[in-house]
mmCIF file of C-alpha atoms in Angstrom:
data_model
loop_
_atom_site.group_PDB
_atom_site.id
_atom_site.type_symbol
_atom_site.label_atom_id
_atom_site.label_comp_id
_atom_site.label_asym_id
_atom_site.label_seq_id
_atom_site.Cartn_x
_atom_site.Cartn_y
_atom_site.Cartn_z
ATOM 1 C CA MET A 1 -16.882 11.207 -19.150
ATOM 2 C CA SER A 2 -16.971 10.253 -15.195
ATOM 3 C CA LEU A 3 -17.079 6.774 -14.126
ATOM 4 C CA LEU A 4 -20.623 7.198 -12.599
ATOM 5 C CA GLN A 5 -21.926 8.986 -15.715
ATOM 6 C CA GLN A 6 -20.432 5.966 -17.720
ATOM 7 C CA ILE A 7 -22.374 3.542 -15.682
ATOM 8 C CA LYS A 8 -25.618 5.560 -15.916
ATOM 9 C CA GLU A 9 -25.434 5.937 -19.658
ATOM 10 C CA GLY A 10 -24.288 2.220 -20.291
ATOM 11 C CA LYS A 11 -27.255 0.842 -18.441
ATOM 12 C CA LYS A 12 -29.171 0.099 -21.611
ATOM 13 C CA GLY A 13 -26.519 -2.118 -22.787
ATOM 14 C CA PHE A 14 -26.071 -4.123 -19.603
ATOM 15 C CA THR A 15 -27.232 -7.646 -18.951
ATOM 16 C CA LYS A 16 -29.921 -8.134 -16.023
ATOM 17 C CA SER A 17 -26.986 -9.043 -13.644
ATOM 18 C CA GLU A 18 -25.080 -6.031 -14.543
ATOM 19 C CA GLU A 19 -28.208 -3.685 -14.271
ATOM 20 C CA LYS A 20 -28.502 -4.843 -10.641
ATOM 21 C CA ILE A 21 -24.885 -3.976 -9.998
ATOM 22 C CA ALA A 22 -25.105 -0.783 -11.798
ATOM 23 C CA GLY A 23 -28.297 0.116 -9.804
ATOM 24 C CA TYR A 24 -26.772 -0.563 -6.398
ATOM 25 C CA ILE A 25 -23.586 1.193 -7.185
ATOM 26 C CA LEU A 26 -25.490 4.427 -8.268
ATOM 27 C CA SER A 27 -27.746 4.269 -5.074
ATOM 28 C CA ASN A 28 -24.750 3.474 -2.686
ATOM 29 C CA VAL A 29 -21.813 5.352 -4.116
ATOM 30 C CA GLU A 30 -20.094 6.174 -0.966
ATOM 31 C CA GLU A 31 -20.281 2.477 0.430
ATOM 32 C CA ILE A 32 -18.786 0.746 -2.611
ATOM 33 C CA PRO A 33 -15.136 1.550 -1.851
ATOM 34 C CA THR A 34 -15.562 -0.358 1.594
ATOM 35 C CA LEU A 35 -17.051 -3.509 0.020
ATOM 36 C CA THR A 36 -15.173 -6.634 -1.067
ATOM 37 C CA THR A 37 -16.197 -8.494 -4.317
ATOM 38 C CA LYS A 38 -18.238 -10.868 -2.071
ATOM 39 C CA GLU A 39 -20.025 -8.298 -0.176
ATOM 40 C CA LEU A 40 -21.141 -6.420 -3.156
ATOM 41 C CA SER A 41 -22.051 -9.490 -4.957
ATOM 42 C CA LEU A 42 -24.439 -10.560 -1.890
ATOM 43 C CA ARG A 43 -26.110 -7.070 -1.921
ATOM 44 C CA CYS A 44 -26.595 -7.125 -5.627
ATOM 45 C CA LYS A 45 -27.748 -10.942 -5.472
ATOM 46 C CA VAL A 46 -25.277 -11.815 -8.320
ATOM 47 C CA SER A 47 -22.132 -13.995 -8.616
ATOM 48 C CA GLU A 48 -18.848 -12.412 -7.926
ATOM 49 C CA ALA A 49 -17.810 -13.276 -11.353
ATOM 50 C CA SER A 50 -20.538 -10.852 -12.465
ATOM 51 C CA ILE A 51 -18.905 -8.059 -10.544
ATOM 52 C CA VAL A 52 -15.597 -8.770 -12.431
ATOM 53 C CA ARG A 53 -17.471 -8.912 -15.782
ATOM 54 C CA PHE A 54 -19.183 -5.596 -14.943
ATOM 55 C CA CYS A 55 -15.929 -3.731 -14.146
ATOM 56 C CA ARG A 56 -14.276 -5.291 -17.400
ATOM 57 C CA LYS A 57 -17.429 -3.889 -19.480
ATOM 58 C CA ILE A 58 -16.918 -0.473 -18.324
ATOM 59 C CA GLY A 59 -13.260 -0.735 -19.292
ATOM 60 C CA LEU A 60 -11.461 -1.554 -15.865
ATOM 61 C CA LYS A 61 -9.278 -4.511 -15.367
ATOM 62 C CA SER A 62 -10.491 -5.488 -11.878
ATOM 63 C CA TYR A 63 -12.919 -4.612 -9.063
ATOM 64 C CA LYS A 64 -9.980 -3.198 -7.047
ATOM 65 C CA THR A 65 -9.250 -0.808 -9.985
ATOM 66 C CA PHE A 66 -12.944 0.012 -10.195
ATOM 67 C CA LYS A 67 -12.921 1.112 -6.517
ATOM 68 C CA MET A 68 -9.607 3.047 -6.869
ATOM 69 C CA SER A 69 -11.094 4.944 -9.894
ATOM 70 C CA LEU A 70 -14.359 5.638 -7.973
ATOM 71 C CA LEU A 71 -12.547 6.850 -4.775
ATOM 72 C CA ARG A 72 -10.461 9.417 -7.036
ATOM 73 C CA GLU A 73 -13.763 10.432 -8.498
ATOM 74 C CA LEU A 74 -15.434 10.991 -5.149
ATOM 75 C CA SER A 75 -12.419 12.827 -3.833
ATOM 76 C CA GLY A 76 -12.808 15.336 -6.647
ATOM 77 C CA ASN A 77 -9.573 14.979 -8.495
ATOM 78 C CA ASP A 78 -7.631 12.300 -10.226
ATOM 79 C CA TYR A 79 -4.387 12.929 -8.212
ATOM 80 C CA ILE A 80 -3.677 14.774 -5.131
ATOM 81 C CA ASN A 81 -0.079 16.319 -5.441
ATOM 82 C CA GLU A 82 -0.606 18.370 -8.729
ATOM 83 C CA VAL A 83 1.427 21.598 -8.636
ATOM 84 C CA SER A 84 -1.622 23.245 -10.228
ATOM 85 C CA ARG A 85 -3.445 22.832 -6.979
ATOM 86 C CA ILE A 86 -0.892 25.096 -5.202
ATOM 87 C CA HIS A 87 -1.259 28.843 -5.648
ATOM 88 C CA LYS A 88 1.248 31.558 -5.120
ATOM 89 C CA ASP A 89 -1.258 33.429 -2.799
ATOM 90 C CA ASP A 90 -1.924 30.360 -0.670
ATOM 91 C CA LEU A 91 -1.400 31.210 3.045
ATOM 92 C CA PRO A 92 0.885 28.907 5.057
ATOM 93 C CA LEU A 93 -2.279 27.466 6.941
ATOM 94 C CA GLN A 94 -3.886 26.754 3.549
ATOM 95 C CA LEU A 95 -0.778 24.841 2.247
ATOM 96 C CA PHE A 96 -0.826 22.845 5.655
ATOM 97 C CA MET A 97 -4.537 21.909 5.035
ATOM 98 C CA LYS A 98 -3.697 20.927 1.507
ATOM 99 C CA VAL A 99 -1.046 18.575 2.774
ATOM 100 C CA THR A 100 -3.168 17.180 5.403
ATOM 101 C CA ASN A 101 -6.060 16.534 3.116
ATOM 102 C CA ALA A 102 -3.797 14.806 0.540
ATOM 103 C CA SER A 103 -2.526 12.285 3.241
ATOM 104 C CA ARG A 104 -5.981 11.949 4.776
ATOM 105 C CA LYS A 105 -7.199 10.919 1.040
ATOM 106 C CA ALA A 106 -4.411 8.670 0.550
ATOM 107 C CA LEU A 107 -5.110 6.726 3.774
ATOM 108 C CA ASP A 108 -8.836 6.694 2.973
ATOM 109 C CA MET A 109 -8.038 4.880 -0.192
ATOM 110 C CA ALA A 110 -5.558 2.513 1.353
ATOM 111 C CA GLU A 111 -8.359 -0.060 2.310
ATOM 112 C CA SER A 112 -9.343 -0.665 -1.095
ATOM 113 C CA SER A 113 -5.868 -1.231 -2.655
ATOM 114 C CA LEU A 114 -4.469 -3.496 -0.070
ATOM 115 C CA ASP A 115 -5.253 -7.402 -0.390
ATOM 116 C CA GLY A 116 -6.086 -8.435 3.127
ATOM 117 C CA SER A 117 -4.992 -12.139 2.378
ATOM 118 C CA VAL A 118 -1.503 -11.024 1.144
ATOM 119 C CA PHE A 119 -1.081 -8.747 4.058
ATOM 120 C CA GLU A 120 -1.789 -11.555 6.385
ATOM 121 C CA ARG A 121 0.816 -13.797 4.491
ATOM 122 C CA VAL A 122 3.354 -11.185 4.819
ATOM 123 C CA ILE A 123 2.925 -10.902 8.542
ATOM 124 C CA GLU A 124 3.385 -14.722 8.796
ATOM 125 C CA LYS A 125 6.571 -14.185 6.661
ATOM 126 C CA CYS A 126 7.907 -11.655 9.181
ATOM 127 C CA LEU A 127 7.184 -13.678 12.134
ATOM 128 C CA GLY A 128 9.128 -16.715 10.607
ATOM 129 C CA ALA A 129 12.064 -14.690 9.077
ATOM 130 C CA ASN A 130 15.509 -14.536 10.930
ATOM 131 C CA ARG A 131 16.387 -11.320 9.155
ATOM 132 C CA ILE A 132 14.222 -8.653 7.030
ATOM 133 C CA PHE A 133 15.832 -6.484 4.558
ATOM 134 C CA PHE A 134 14.003 -3.242 3.614
ATOM 135 C CA PHE A 135 15.263 -1.386 0.721
ATOM 136 C CA GLY A 136 14.003 1.798 -1.080
ATOM 137 C CA VAL A 137 15.401 4.729 -3.138
ATOM 138 C CA GLY A 138 14.814 8.446 -2.600
ATOM 139 C CA GLY A 139 11.617 9.027 -0.601
ATOM 140 C CA SER A 140 11.006 5.419 -0.347
ATOM 141 C CA ALA A 141 14.425 5.159 1.366
ATOM 142 C CA VAL A 142 12.951 7.060 4.385
ATOM 143 C CA SER A 143 10.178 4.341 4.604
ATOM 144 C CA ALA A 144 12.626 1.625 4.408
ATOM 145 C CA MET A 145 14.725 3.260 7.249
ATOM 146 C CA ASP A 146 11.597 3.614 9.237
ATOM 147 C CA ALA A 147 10.657 -0.042 8.962
ATOM 148 C CA THR A 148 14.061 -1.111 9.896
ATOM 149 C CA TYR A 149 14.256 0.887 12.992
ATOM 150 C CA LYS A 150 10.633 -0.310 14.176
ATOM 151 C CA PHE A 151 11.434 -4.147 13.459
ATOM 152 C CA SER A 152 14.843 -3.793 15.226
ATOM 153 C CA LYS A 153 12.961 -2.726 18.360
ATOM 154 C CA LEU A 154 11.196 -5.950 18.307
ATOM 155 C CA GLY A 155 14.523 -7.952 18.191
ATOM 156 C CA TYR A 156 14.666 -8.598 14.499
ATOM 157 C CA PRO A 157 18.138 -8.059 12.750
ATOM 158 C CA SER A 158 16.597 -5.597 10.305
ATOM 159 C CA LEU A 159 18.751 -4.499 7.483
ATOM 160 C CA VAL A 160 18.630 -1.539 5.302
ATOM 161 C CA SER A 161 21.227 0.170 2.775
ATOM 162 C CA TYR A 162 21.335 3.178 0.857
ATOM 163 C CA ASP A 163 24.306 1.817 -1.116
ATOM 164 C CA PHE A 164 23.217 -0.402 -4.133
ATOM 165 C CA HIS A 165 26.477 -2.486 -4.037
ATOM 166 C CA MET A 166 26.267 -3.005 -0.340
ATOM 167 C CA ALA A 167 22.649 -4.018 -0.670
ATOM 168 C CA ILE A 168 23.690 -6.823 -3.150
ATOM 169 C CA ASN A 169 26.218 -7.907 -0.553
ATOM 170 C CA LEU A 170 23.524 -8.214 1.923
ATOM 171 C CA ILE A 171 21.260 -10.166 -0.018
ATOM 172 C CA THR A 172 23.864 -12.742 -0.984
ATOM 173 C CA SER A 173 24.333 -13.312 2.641
ATOM 174 C CA MET A 174 20.654 -13.808 3.587
ATOM 175 C CA GLU A 175 19.007 -17.279 3.777
ATOM 176 C CA LYS A 176 15.863 -18.727 2.443
ATOM 177 C CA LYS A 177 13.895 -18.012 5.523
ATOM 178 C CA ASP A 178 14.910 -14.381 5.501
ATOM 179 C CA LEU A 179 12.451 -11.642 3.976
ATOM 180 C CA PHE A 180 13.391 -9.008 1.368
ATOM 181 C CA VAL A 181 10.875 -5.994 1.261
ATOM 182 C CA GLY A 182 11.290 -3.513 -1.696
ATOM 183 C CA ILE A 183 9.592 -0.296 -1.552
ATOM 184 C CA SER A 184 8.793 1.693 -4.595
ATOM 185 C CA THR A 185 5.419 3.621 -5.364
ATOM 186 C CA SER A 186 6.174 3.538 -9.056
ATOM 187 C CA GLY A 187 7.164 -0.129 -9.175
ATOM 188 C CA LYS A 188 9.758 0.789 -11.690
ATOM 189 C CA THR A 189 12.796 2.033 -9.542
ATOM 190 C CA LYS A 190 15.528 0.026 -11.274
ATOM 191 C CA GLU A 191 17.686 -0.509 -8.180
ATOM 192 C CA VAL A 192 14.598 -1.934 -6.233
ATOM 193 C CA VAL A 193 13.498 -4.083 -9.007
ATOM 194 C CA GLU A 194 16.889 -5.459 -9.566
ATOM 195 C CA LEU A 195 17.291 -6.245 -5.881
ATOM 196 C CA ALA A 196 13.876 -7.911 -5.712
ATOM 197 C CA ARG A 197 14.889 -10.072 -8.763
ATOM 198 C CA LEU A 198 18.140 -10.992 -7.123
ATOM 199 C CA ALA A 199 16.341 -12.079 -4.020
ATOM 200 C CA LYS A 200 14.041 -14.092 -5.782
ATOM 201 C CA LYS A 201 16.689 -15.757 -7.821
ATOM 202 C CA ARG A 202 18.318 -16.660 -4.411
ATOM 203 C CA GLY A 203 15.137 -18.129 -3.136
ATOM 204 C CA LEU A 204 14.242 -15.578 -0.759
ATOM 205 C CA CYS A 205 10.602 -14.515 -0.054
ATOM 206 C CA VAL A 206 9.997 -11.094 -1.704
ATOM 207 C CA ALA A 207 7.386 -8.529 -0.530
ATOM 208 C CA ALA A 208 6.828 -5.179 -2.110
ATOM 209 C CA ILE A 209 5.166 -2.014 -0.975
ATOM 210 C CA THR A 210 4.103 -0.469 -4.257
ATOM 211 C CA LYS A 211 1.127 0.904 -6.237
ATOM 212 C CA LEU A 212 -1.691 -1.380 -7.499
ATOM 213 C CA GLU A 213 -0.515 -1.878 -10.979
ATOM 214 C CA LYS A 214 1.296 -4.662 -12.883
ATOM 215 C CA THR A 215 4.798 -3.011 -12.750
ATOM 216 C CA PRO A 216 7.976 -4.836 -12.677
ATOM 217 C CA LEU A 217 8.228 -4.809 -8.924
ATOM 218 C CA TYR A 218 4.654 -5.832 -8.532
ATOM 219 C CA LYS A 219 5.164 -8.860 -10.852
ATOM 220 C CA THR A 220 8.455 -9.717 -9.216
ATOM 221 C CA ALA A 221 7.186 -9.950 -5.677
ATOM 222 C CA ASP A 222 5.694 -12.997 -4.040
ATOM 223 C CA PHE A 223 3.506 -10.683 -2.076
ATOM 224 C CA PRO A 224 2.760 -7.093 -3.433
ATOM 225 C CA LEU A 225 1.293 -5.045 -0.512
ATOM 226 C CA CYS A 226 -0.468 -2.209 -2.660
ATOM 227 C CA ILE A 227 -0.790 1.168 -1.949
ATOM 228 C CA PRO A 228 -3.132 3.748 -3.880
ATOM 229 C CA ASP A 229 -1.533 5.559 -6.748
ATOM 230 C CA VAL A 230 -2.275 9.069 -5.664
ATOM 231 C CA GLU A 231 0.588 11.216 -6.865
ATOM 232 C CA GLN A 232 1.541 12.255 -10.575
ATOM 233 C CA ASP A 233 3.441 15.388 -10.374
ATOM 234 C CA TYR A 234 6.725 14.805 -8.782
ATOM 235 C CA ARG A 235 8.009 18.131 -8.881
ATOM 236 C CA ILE A 236 6.868 18.570 -5.442
ATOM 237 C CA GLY A 237 7.954 15.268 -4.194
ATOM 238 C CA SER A 238 6.433 12.067 -2.853
ATOM 239 C CA ILE A 239 4.035 13.290 -0.001
ATOM 240 C CA ALA A 240 0.995 11.187 0.160
ATOM 241 C CA SER A 241 2.821 8.058 -1.255
ATOM 242 C CA ARG A 242 5.307 8.193 1.540
ATOM 243 C CA THR A 243 2.210 8.405 4.032
ATOM 244 C CA SER A 244 0.789 5.309 2.408
ATOM 245 C CA GLN A 245 4.034 3.473 2.610
ATOM 246 C CA LEU A 246 4.575 4.245 6.243
ATOM 247 C CA ASN A 247 0.841 3.268 6.996
ATOM 248 C CA ILE A 248 1.733 -0.176 5.616
ATOM 249 C CA VAL A 249 5.035 -0.337 7.633
ATOM 250 C CA ASP A 250 3.204 0.632 10.832
ATOM 251 C CA ALA A 251 0.461 -1.879 10.181
ATOM 252 C CA LEU A 252 2.954 -4.759 9.845
ATOM 253 C CA TYR A 253 4.865 -3.682 12.825
ATOM 254 C CA ILE A 254 1.727 -3.554 15.047
ATOM 255 C CA ASN A 255 0.520 -6.897 13.828
ATOM 256 C CA VAL A 256 3.990 -8.634 14.570
ATOM 257 C CA PHE A 257 4.204 -6.795 17.878
ATOM 258 C CA ASN A 258 0.740 -8.161 18.748
ATOM 259 C CA ARG A 259 1.865 -11.775 17.856
ATOM 260 C CA LEU A 260 5.099 -11.816 19.851
ATOM 261 C CA SER A 261 5.555 -14.169 22.869
ATOM 262 C CA ASP A 262 5.847 -12.525 26.418
ATOM 263 C CA ASP A 263 9.659 -13.134 26.733
ATOM 264 C CA ILE A 264 10.302 -10.925 23.502
ATOM 265 C CA LEU A 265 7.968 -8.429 24.837
ATOM 266 C CA GLN A 266 9.854 -8.466 27.975
ATOM 267 C CA LYS A 267 12.940 -7.289 26.143
ATOM 268 C CA PHE A 268 11.086 -4.806 24.330
ATOM 269 C CA HIS A 269 9.971 -3.130 27.677
ATOM 270 C CA GLU A 270 13.785 -3.449 28.987
ATOM 271 C CA THR A 271 14.927 -1.608 25.892
ATOM 272 C CA ARG A 272 12.422 1.147 26.290
ATOM 273 C CA GLU A 273 13.132 1.564 30.048
ATOM 274 C CA ALA A 274 16.873 1.929 29.001
ATOM 275 C CA VAL A 275 15.952 4.685 26.592
ATOM 276 C CA ILE A 276 13.778 6.538 29.151
ATOM 277 C CA ASN A 277 16.609 6.292 31.662
ATOM 278 C CA LEU A 278 18.903 7.884 29.292
ATOM 279 C CA ARG A 279 16.585 10.969 29.192
ATOM 280 C CA ARG A 280 16.650 11.498 32.921
#
């Protein structure tokens, strides 16, 4: 049974507050994924606690989980990288559009999975850190490298390593003011989880770019930056999840860039000018 159908058929067993919520959701389906708990409660004229109880009543742990489930339903599929969606007779342009649509859907779902207050706290931690260490394995290593490159442009001693033992050495040399960012969509990648735990044990602040689910990495992190869980069949690799990871990295980078003082920005422009001169 679809989520919306479940809400329609469950209305007889709802309380008056829950009936208001159900009615508003069914009448404004497309709008719901963009609303916070507070915004939805104001529109329904119920308490925020009623919103949470409603989600639990239909079998979902939280309002965020509800929004993610609704987005998947509206997008027409549960996951967006299933091999079954690729056909042998697909033309190159058709496959291009499928990849594009997968990335677009992942970005459309991103706003519902990210906690704005947590995101702001990580920005503050980035601004106050002496060093930032990004770590990921496999496809997530690409996102870690991109993050390191971007933050190093801003003058941060940014660290990245593809060697687990070297990564341990890097963490043991970091100070409490520094920041460790573990990147793993599944939240279960052993190397990332172990490094996050080591960083936490040494008193470092730990952020994580991972899916919205209480995985080992999510629970270890002080600040989980959640991305939508949009991929299931990894035979064709992490496509949309990497797009989601890079979106978080870019958003952090732009926010930090926007907050930097003029003298650091001057160094940024000098570096850029030097690069441009090399191209002449």
